[in-house]
Coordinates of N, CA, C and O in Angstrom, one line a residue:
M245 N 123.3 -136.8 -32.2 CA 122.4 -137.0 -31.0 C 122.5 -135.9 -30.0 O 121.5 -135.5 -29.4
A246 N 123.7 -135.4 -29.8 CA 123.9 -134.3 -28.9 C 123.1 -133.1 -29.3 O 122.5 -132.4 -28.4
L247 N 123.0 -132.7 -30.6 CA 122.2 -131.6 -31.0 C 120.7 -131.9 -30.8 O 120.0 -130.9 -30.4
L248 N 120.3 -133.1 -31.0 CA 118.9 -133.4 -30.8 C 118.5 -133.3 -29.3 O 117.5 -132.9 -28.9
R249 N 119.5 -133.8 -28.4 CA 119.2 -133.7 -27.0 C 119.2 -132.3 -26.5 O 118.4 -131.9 -25.7
A250 N 120.0 -131.4 -27.1 CA 120.0 -130.0 -26.7 C 118.7 -129.4 -27.1 O 118.1 -128.6 -26.3
R251 N 118.2 -129.7 -28.3 CA 116.9 -129.1 -28.7 C 115.8 -129.6 -27.8 O 115.0 -128.8 -27.4
E252 N 115.8 -130.9 -27.5 CA 114.8 -131.4 -26.6 C 114.9 -130.8 -25.2 O 113.8 -130.5 -24.6
A253 N 116.1 -130.6 -24.7 CA 116.2 -130.0 -23.4 C 115.6 -128.6 -23.3 O 115.0 -128.2 -22.4
V254 N 115.8 -127.8 -24.4 CA 115.3 -126.5 -24.5 C 113.8 -126.5 -24.6 O 113.1 -125.8 -23.9
M255 N 113.3 -127.3 -25.5 CA 111.8 -127.4 -25.8 C 111.1 -127.9 -24.5 O 110.0 -127.5 -24.3
R256 N 111.7 -128.7 -23.8 CA 111.1 -129.3 -22.6 C 110.7 -128.1 -21.6 O 109.8 -128.2 -20.9
Q257 N 111.5 -127.1 -21.6 CA 111.3 -125.9 -20.8 C 110.1 -125.1 -21.2 O 109.4 -124.4 -20.5
L258 N 109.8 -125.1 -22.5 CA 108.8 -124.3 -23.1 C 107.5 -125.0 -23.3 O 106.4 -124.3 -23.3
R259 N 107.5 -126.3 -23.4 CA 106.2 -127.0 -23.7 C 105.1 -126.8 -22.8 O 103.9 -126.6 -23.2
P260 N 105.3 -126.7 -21.5 CA 104.1 -126.4 -20.6 C 103.4 -125.1 -20.9 O 102.2 -125.1 -20.9
A261 N 104.2 -124.1 -21.2 CA 103.5 -122.8 -21.6 C 102.8 -123.0 -22.9 O 101.7 -122.4 -23.1
L262 N 103.3 -123.7 -23.9 CA 102.7 -123.9 -25.2 C 101.3 -124.6 -24.9 O 100.3 -124.2 -25.5
R263 N 101.4 -125.7 -24.1 CA 100.2 -126.5 -23.8 C 99.1 -125.6 -23.1 O 98.0 -125.8 -23.4
S264 N 99.6 -124.7 -22.2 CA 98.6 -123.9 -21.5 C 97.9 -123.0 -22.5 O 96.8 -122.5 -22.1
H265 N 98.4 -122.7 -23.6 CA 97.8 -121.8 -24.6 C 97.2 -122.7 -25.8 O 96.8 -122.1 -26.8
G266 N 97.2 -124.0 -25.6 CA 96.7 -124.9 -26.6 C 97.4 -125.0 -27.9 O 96.9 -125.2 -28.9
L267 N 98.7 -124.8 -27.8 CA 99.6 -124.8 -29.0 C 100.5 -126.0 -29.0 O 101.1 -126.3 -28.0
T268 N 100.7 -126.5 -30.2 CA 101.8 -127.5 -30.4 C 103.1 -126.8 -30.7 O 103.1 -125.6 -31.0
E269 N 104.2 -127.5 -30.6 CA 105.5 -126.9 -31.0 C 105.5 -126.4 -32.5 O 106.0 -125.3 -32.8
Q270 N 104.9 -127.2 -33.3 CA 104.8 -126.8 -34.7 C 104.0 -125.5 -35.0 O 104.3 -124.6 -35.7
Q271 N 102.8 -125.4 -34.3 CA 102.0 -124.2 -34.4 C 102.7 -123.0 -33.8 O 102.7 -122.0 -34.4
W272 N 103.4 -123.2 -32.7 CA 104.2 -122.1 -32.2 C 105.3 -121.7 -33.2 O 105.5 -120.4 -33.3
R273 N 106.0 -122.6 -33.8 CA 107.0 -122.2 -34.8 C 106.3 -121.3 -35.9 O 106.9 -120.4 -36.4
V274 N 105.2 -121.7 -36.4 CA 104.5 -121.0 -37.4 C 104.2 -119.6 -36.9 O 104.4 -118.6 -37.6
L275 N 103.6 -119.5 -35.7 CA 103.2 -118.2 -35.2 C 104.5 -117.3 -35.0 O 104.5 -116.1 -35.2
C276 N 105.6 -117.9 -34.5 CA 106.8 -117.2 -34.3 C 107.3 -116.6 -35.6 O 107.7 -115.4 -35.6
Q277 N 107.3 -117.4 -36.6 CA 107.8 -116.9 -37.9 C 106.9 -115.8 -38.4 O 107.4 -114.8 -39.0
L278 N 105.6 -115.9 -38.2 CA 104.7 -114.9 -38.7 C 104.8 -113.6 -37.9 O 104.6 -112.5 -38.4
V279 N 105.1 -113.7 -36.6 CA 105.3 -112.5 -35.8 C 106.5 -111.8 -36.4 O 106.5 -110.5 -36.5
A280 N 107.5 -112.5 -36.8 CA 108.8 -111.9 -37.4 C 108.6 -111.4 -38.8 O 109.2 -110.4 -39.2
S281 N 107.7 -112.0 -39.5 CA 107.6 -111.7 -41.0 C 106.3 -111.1 -41.4 O 106.2 -110.6 -42.5
E282 N 105.3 -111.0 -40.5 CA 104.0 -110.5 -40.8 C 103.2 -111.3 -41.7 O 102.1 -111.7 -41.4
Q283 N 103.8 -111.5 -42.9 CA 103.0 -112.3 -43.9 C 104.1 -113.1 -44.8 O 105.1 -112.6 -45.1
M284 N 103.7 -114.3 -45.1 CA 104.6 -115.1 -45.9 C 103.8 -116.0 -46.9 O 102.6 -116.4 -46.5
A285 N 104.4 -116.4 -48.0 CA 103.8 -117.4 -48.8 C 103.8 -118.7 -48.1 O 104.8 -119.0 -47.3
A286 N 102.8 -119.6 -48.2 CA 102.8 -120.8 -47.5 C 104.0 -121.7 -47.7 O 104.6 -122.3 -46.8
S287 N 104.5 -121.7 -49.0 CA 105.7 -122.5 -49.3 C 106.9 -122.0 -48.6 O 107.7 -122.8 -48.1
E288 N 107.1 -120.7 -48.5 CA 108.2 -120.1 -47.8 C 108.1 -120.3 -46.3 O 109.1 -120.6 -45.6
L289 N 106.8 -120.3 -45.8 CA 106.6 -120.5 -44.4 C 106.9 -122.0 -44.0 O 107.5 -122.2 -43.0
A290 N 106.6 -122.9 -44.9 CA 107.0 -124.3 -44.6 C 108.5 -124.5 -44.5 O 109.0 -125.1 -43.6
A291 N 109.2 -123.9 -45.4 CA 110.6 -124.0 -45.4 C 111.2 -123.3 -44.2 O 112.1 -123.9 -43.5
A292 N 110.7 -122.1 -43.9 CA 111.3 -121.4 -42.7 C 111.0 -122.1 -41.4 O 111.8 -121.9 -40.4
T293 N 109.9 -122.8 -41.3 CA 109.6 -123.5 -40.0 C 110.0 -125.0 -40.0 O 109.6 -125.7 -39.1
C294 N 110.6 -125.4 -41.1 CA 111.1 -126.8 -41.2 C 109.9 -127.8 -41.1 O 109.9 -128.8 -40.5
L295 N 108.8 -127.4 -41.8 CA 107.6 -128.3 -41.9 C 107.3 -128.7 -43.3 O 107.5 -127.9 -44.2
R296 N 106.8 -129.9 -43.5 CA 106.4 -130.3 -44.8 C 105.1 -129.6 -45.2 O 104.3 -129.2 -44.3
A297 N 105.0 -129.3 -46.5 CA 103.8 -128.6 -46.9 C 102.5 -129.3 -46.4 O 101.5 -128.6 -46.0
S298 N 102.4 -130.6 -46.5 CA 101.2 -131.3 -46.0 C 100.9 -131.0 -44.5 O 99.8 -130.9 -44.1
S299 N 102.0 -131.0 -43.7 CA 101.8 -130.8 -42.3 C 101.4 -129.3 -42.1 O 100.5 -129.0 -41.3
L300 N 102.1 -128.4 -42.8 CA 101.8 -127.0 -42.7 C 100.3 -126.7 -43.1 O 99.6 -125.9 -42.4
S301 N 99.8 -127.4 -44.1 CA 98.4 -127.2 -44.5 C 97.5 -127.5 -43.4 O 96.5 -126.7 -43.1
R302 N 97.7 -128.6 -42.6 CA 96.8 -128.9 -41.5 C 97.0 -127.9 -40.4 O 96.0 -127.5 -39.8
I303 N 98.2 -127.4 -40.1 CA 98.4 -126.5 -39.1 C 97.8 -125.1 -39.4 O 97.1 -124.5 -38.6
I304 N 97.9 -124.7 -40.7 CA 97.3 -123.5 -41.1 C 95.8 -123.5 -41.0 O 95.1 -122.6 -40.4
K305 N 95.2 -124.7 -41.4 CA 93.7 -124.8 -41.2 C 93.3 -124.7 -39.8 O 92.3 -124.0 -39.5
D306 N 94.0 -125.3 -38.9 CA 93.7 -125.3 -37.5 C 93.8 -123.9 -36.9 O 93.0 -123.4 -36.2
L307 N 95.0 -123.2 -37.2 CA 95.2 -121.9 -36.7 C 94.3 -120.9 -37.2 O 93.9 -119.9 -36.5
E308 N 93.9 -121.1 -38.5 CA 92.9 -120.2 -39.1 C 91.5 -120.4 -38.4 O 90.8 -119.4 -38.1
T309 N 91.1 -121.6 -38.2 CA 89.9 -121.9 -37.5 C 89.8 -121.2 -36.1 O 88.8 -120.7 -35.7
R310 N 90.9 -121.2 -35.5 CA 91.0 -120.7 -34.1 C 91.2 -119.1 -34.1 O 91.2 -118.5 -33.1
G311 N 91.4 -118.6 -35.3 CA 91.5 -117.1 -35.4 C 92.9 -116.5 -35.2 O 93.0 -115.3 -35.1
Y312 N 93.9 -117.4 -35.2 CA 95.3 -116.9 -35.0 C 96.0 -116.4 -36.3 O 96.9 -115.7 -36.2
I313 N 95.5 -116.9 -37.4 CA 96.1 -116.5 -38.7 C 95.0 -116.3 -39.7 O 93.9 -116.8 -39.5
S314 N 95.3 -115.7 -40.8 CA 94.4 -115.6 -41.9 C 95.2 -115.9 -43.2 O 96.5 -115.9 -43.2
R315 N 94.5 -116.3 -44.2 CA 95.2 -116.6 -45.4 C 94.4 -116.1 -46.6 O 93.2 -115.9 -46.5
R316 N 95.1 -115.8 -47.7 CA 94.4 -115.3 -48.9 C 95.3 -115.7 -50.1 O 96.5 -116.0 -49.9
A317 N 94.7 -115.6 -51.2 CA 95.4 -115.9 -52.4 C 96.4 -114.8 -52.8 O 96.1 -113.6 -52.5
H318 N 97.5 -115.2 -53.3 CA 98.5 -114.2 -53.8 C 98.0 -113.5 -55.0 O 97.5 -114.2 -55.9
M319 N 98.0 -112.2 -55.0 CA 97.3 -111.4 -56.1 C 98.0 -111.7 -57.5 O 97.3 -111.7 -58.5
E320 N 99.3 -111.9 -57.5 CA 100.0 -112.1 -58.8 C 100.1 -113.5 -59.2 O 100.3 -113.8 -60.4
D321 N 99.9 -114.5 -58.3 CA 99.9 -115.9 -58.6 C 98.9 -116.6 -57.7 O 99.1 -116.9 -56.5
L322 N 97.7 -116.8 -58.2 CA 96.6 -117.3 -57.5 C 96.8 -118.7 -56.9 O 96.0 -119.2 -56.1
R323 N 97.8 -119.4 -57.5 CA 98.1 -120.7 -56.9 C 98.8 -120.7 -55.6 O 98.8 -121.6 -54.8
R324 N 99.4 -119.5 -55.3 CA 100.1 -119.4 -54.0 C 99.2 -118.8 -52.9 O 98.3 -118.0 -53.2
T325 N 99.4 -119.2 -51.7 CA 98.6 -118.7 -50.6 C 99.5 -117.9 -49.7 O 100.7 -118.3 -49.3
L326 N 99.0 -116.7 -49.3 CA 99.7 -115.9 -48.3 C 99.1 -116.0 -46.9 O 97.9 -116.0 -46.8
V327 N 100.0 -116.2 -45.9 CA 99.5 -116.4 -44.6 C 100.0 -115.3 -43.7 O 101.1 -114.8 -43.8
S328 N 99.1 -114.8 -42.9 CA 99.4 -113.6 -42.0 C 98.9 -113.9 -40.6 O 97.9 -114.7 -40.4
I329 N 99.6 -113.3 -39.6 CA 99.1 -113.5 -38.2 C 98.0 -112.4 -38.0 O 98.1 -111.3 -38.5
T330 N 97.0 -112.8 -37.2 CA 95.9 -111.9 -36.8 C 96.2 -111.3 -35.5 O 97.1 -111.7 -34.7
P331 N 95.5 -110.3 -35.1 CA 95.6 -109.7 -33.8 C 95.5 -110.7 -32.7 O 96.2 -110.7 -31.7
R332 N 94.6 -111.7 -32.8 CA 94.4 -112.7 -31.8 C 95.7 -113.6 -31.7 O 96.1 -113.9 -30.6
G333 N 96.3 -113.9 -32.9 CA 97.5 -114.7 -32.9 C 98.6 -113.9 -32.2 O 99.4 -114.5 -31.4
R334 N 98.7 -112.7 -32.6 CA 99.8 -111.8 -32.0 C 99.5 -111.7 -30.5 O 100.5 -111.7 -29.7
G335 N 98.3 -111.6 -30.0 CA 98.0 -111.5 -28.6 C 98.4 -112.8 -27.9 O 99.0 -112.7 -26.8
T336 N 98.2 -113.9 -28.5 CA 98.7 -115.2 -27.9 C 100.2 -115.2 -27.8 O 100.7 -115.6 -26.8
M337 N 100.8 -114.8 -28.8 CA 102.3 -114.8 -28.8 C 102.8 -113.8 -27.8 O 103.8 -114.0 -27.1
N338 N 102.1 -112.6 -27.6 CA 102.5 -111.7 -26.6 C 102.3 -112.3 -25.2 O 103.1 -112.0 -24.3
A339 N 101.3 -113.1 -25.0 CA 101.0 -113.7 -23.8 C 102.1 -114.8 -23.4 O 102.5 -115.0 -22.3
L340 N 102.6 -115.4 -24.5 CA 103.7 -116.4 -24.3 C 105.1 -115.7 -24.1 O 106.0 -116.4 -23.6
A341 N 105.2 -114.5 -24.5 CA 106.5 -113.8 -24.5 C 107.2 -113.8 -23.2 O 108.4 -114.1 -23.1
P342 N 106.5 -113.5 -22.1 CA 107.2 -113.6 -20.8 C 107.8 -114.9 -20.4 O 108.8 -115.1 -19.9
T343 N 107.0 -116.0 -20.8 CA 107.5 -117.3 -20.5 C 108.7 -117.6 -21.3 O 109.7 -118.2 -20.8
A344 N 108.7 -117.3 -22.6 CA 109.8 -117.6 -23.5 C 111.0 -116.8 -23.0 O 112.1 -117.3 -23.0
T345 N 110.8 -115.6 -22.6 CA 111.9 -114.8 -22.0 C 112.5 -115.4 -20.8 O 113.7 -115.5 -20.6
S346 N 111.6 -115.9 -19.9 CA 112.0 -116.5 -18.7 C 112.8 -117.8 -19.0 O 113.8 -118.1 -18.3
V347 N 112.3 -118.6 -19.9 CA 113.1 -119.8 -20.3 C 114.4 -119.4 -20.8 O 115.4 -120.0 -20.4
Y348 N 114.5 -118.4 -21.7 CA 115.8 -118.0 -22.2 C 116.7 -117.5 -21.0 O 117.9 -117.9 -21.0
E349 N 116.2 -116.7 -20.1 CA 117.0 -116.3 -19.0 C 117.4 -117.4 -18.1 O 118.6 -117.4 -17.6
D350 N 116.6 -118.4 -17.9 CA 116.9 -119.5 -17.1 C 118.1 -120.3 -17.7 O 119.0 -120.8 -17.0
I351 N 117.9 -120.6 -19.0 CA 119.0 -121.3 -19.7 C 120.3 -120.5 -19.6 O 121.4 -121.1 -19.4
A352 N 120.2 -119.2 -19.9 CA 121.4 -118.3 -19.8 C 122.1 -118.4 -18.4 O 123.3 -118.4 -18.3
E353 N 121.2 -118.4 -17.4 CA 121.7 -118.5 -16.0 C 122.4 -119.8 -15.7 O 123.5 -119.9 -15.2
K354 N 121.8 -120.9 -16.2 CA 122.4 -122.3 -15.9 C 123.6 -122.6 -16.8 O 124.5 -123.3 -16.4
F355 N 123.5 -122.1 -18.0 CA 124.6 -122.5 -19.0 C 125.6 -121.4 -19.2 O 126.7 -121.6 -19.6
G356 N 125.2 -120.1 -18.9 CA 126.1 -119.0 -19.1 C 125.7 -118.2 -20.3 O 125.5 -118.8 -21.4
L357 N 125.5 -116.9 -20.1 CA 125.0 -116.1 -21.2 C 126.0 -116.1 -22.4 O 125.6 -116.3 -23.6
E358 N 127.2 -116.0 -22.1 CA 128.2 -115.9 -23.2 C 128.3 -117.3 -23.9 O 128.3 -117.3 -25.2
R359 N 128.2 -118.4 -23.2 CA 128.2 -119.7 -23.8 C 127.0 -119.9 -24.7 O 127.0 -120.4 -25.8
L360 N 125.8 -119.4 -24.1 CA 124.6 -119.5 -24.9 C 124.6 -118.7 -26.2 O 124.2 -119.2 -27.3
E361 N 125.1 -117.5 -26.1 CA 125.2 -116.7 -27.3 C 126.2 -117.3 -28.3 O 125.9 -117.3 -29.5
N362 N 127.3 -117.9 -27.8 CA 128.2 -118.6 -28.7 C 127.6 -119.8 -29.3 O 127.8 -120.1 -30.5
M363 N 126.8 -120.5 -28.6 CA 126.1 -121.7 -29.1 C 125.1 -121.3 -30.2 O 125.0 -121.9 -31.2
I364 N 124.4 -120.2 -30.0 CA 123.5 -119.7 -31.0 C 124.2 -119.3 -32.3 O 123.9 -119.7 -33.4
D365 N 125.3 -118.6 -32.1 CA 126.1 -118.2 -33.2 C 126.7 -119.4 -34.0 O 126.7 -119.4 -35.2
L366 N 127.2 -120.4 -33.2 CA 127.7 -121.6 -33.9 C 126.6 -122.4 -34.6 O 126.9 -123.0 -35.6
S367 N 125.4 -122.4 -34.0 CA 124.3 -123.1 -34.7 C 124.0 -122.4 -36.0 O 123.7 -123.1 -37.0
V368 N 123.9 -121.1 -36.0 CA 123.7 -120.4 -37.3 C 124.8 -120.7 -38.3 O 124.6 -120.9 -39.4
D369 N 126.1 -120.7 -37.8 CA 127.2 -121.0 -38.7 C 127.1 -122.4 -39.2 O 127.4 -122.7 -40.4
L370 N 126.6 -123.4 -38.4 CA 126.5 -124.8 -38.8 C 125.4 -124.9 -39.9 O 125.7 -125.5 -41.0
V371 N 124.3 -124.2 -39.7 CA 123.2 -124.3 -40.7 C 123.7 -123.6 -42.0 O 123.5 -124.2 -43.1
T372 N 124.4 -122.5 -41.9 CA 124.9 -121.8 -43.1 C 125.9 -122.7 -43.8 O 125.9 -122.8 -45.1
A373 N 126.8 -123.4 -43.1 CA 127.8 -124.2 -43.7 C 127.2 -125.4 -44.4 O 127.6 -125.8 -45.5
L374 N 126.1 -125.9 -43.9 CA 125.5 -127.1 -44.4 C 124.5 -126.9 -45.5 O 124.4 -127.7 -46.5
I375 N 123.7 -125.8 -45.4 CA 122.7 -125.6 -46.4 C 122.7 -124.2 -47.1 O 121.9 -123.9 -48.0
G376 N 123.6 -123.3 -46.6 CA 123.7 -122.0 -47.3 C 123.2 -120.9 -46.4 O 122.7 -121.1 -45.3
P377 N 123.5 -119.6 -46.9 CA 123.2 -118.5 -46.1 C 121.8 -118.1 -45.8 O 121.5 -117.4 -44.8
N378 N 120.8 -118.6 -46.6 CA 119.4 -118.3 -46.3 C 118.9 -119.1 -45.2 O 117.8 -118.8 -44.6
G379 N 119.6 -120.2 -44.8 CA 119.2 -121.0 -43.6 C 117.9 -121.7 -43.7 O 117.2 -122.0 -42.7
I380 N 117.4 -121.9 -45.0 CA 116.1 -122.6 -45.1 C 116.3 -124.1 -45.3 O 117.0 -124.5 -46.2
L381 N 115.7 -124.9 -44.4 CA 115.8 -126.3 -44.5 C 114.5 -126.8 -45.1 O 113.4 -126.6 -44.7
D382 N 114.6 -127.5 -46.2 CA 113.5 -128.1 -46.9 C 113.2 -129.5 -46.5 O 114.2 -130.3 -46.2
G383 N 112.0 -129.9 -46.4 CA 111.6 -131.3 -46.3 C 111.7 -131.9 -44.9 O 111.8 -133.1 -44.7
L384 N 111.8 -131.0 -43.9 CA 111.8 -131.5 -42.5 C 110.5 -131.4 -41.9 O 109.6 -130.6 -42.2
D385 N 110.3 -132.3 -40.9 CA 109.0 -132.3 -40.2 C 109.1 -133.1 -38.9 O 109.7 -134.2 -38.9
E386 N 108.6 -132.6 -37.8 CA 108.5 -133.4 -36.6 C 107.1 -133.7 -36.3 O 106.8 -134.1 -35.2
D387 N 106.2 -133.5 -37.2 CA 104.8 -133.7 -37.0 C 104.5 -135.2 -36.9 O 105.0 -136.0 -37.6

């Protein structure tokens, strides 16, 4: 419960900015991952963002309709879909970046930068210990 409360406390700081850009937390996670990866197979994107494939399918459809992402068939395996962030999606994430940075700085100020960095390191260690070094969680969804 403490870990869930910590997550909620952090996301509570970010939600108003997400709402002002018309994004849900799940959509934001997808866009964050695509900013970092440029392009991913939908199945890998679902695992990396802790979303079920069925939920990700709806999110992809909405983000594509809004022009934030594009998708295409994988050339070597037409059953797979590749998802990419568009310039519009990148622009939205760039617009959110100052708020995300401000939230991080506020948390660091209130909690302490060293403690925050230690917590992040420990969180990575926990995930690695529980599911392995790739840190991919399958079958999760908050949708």
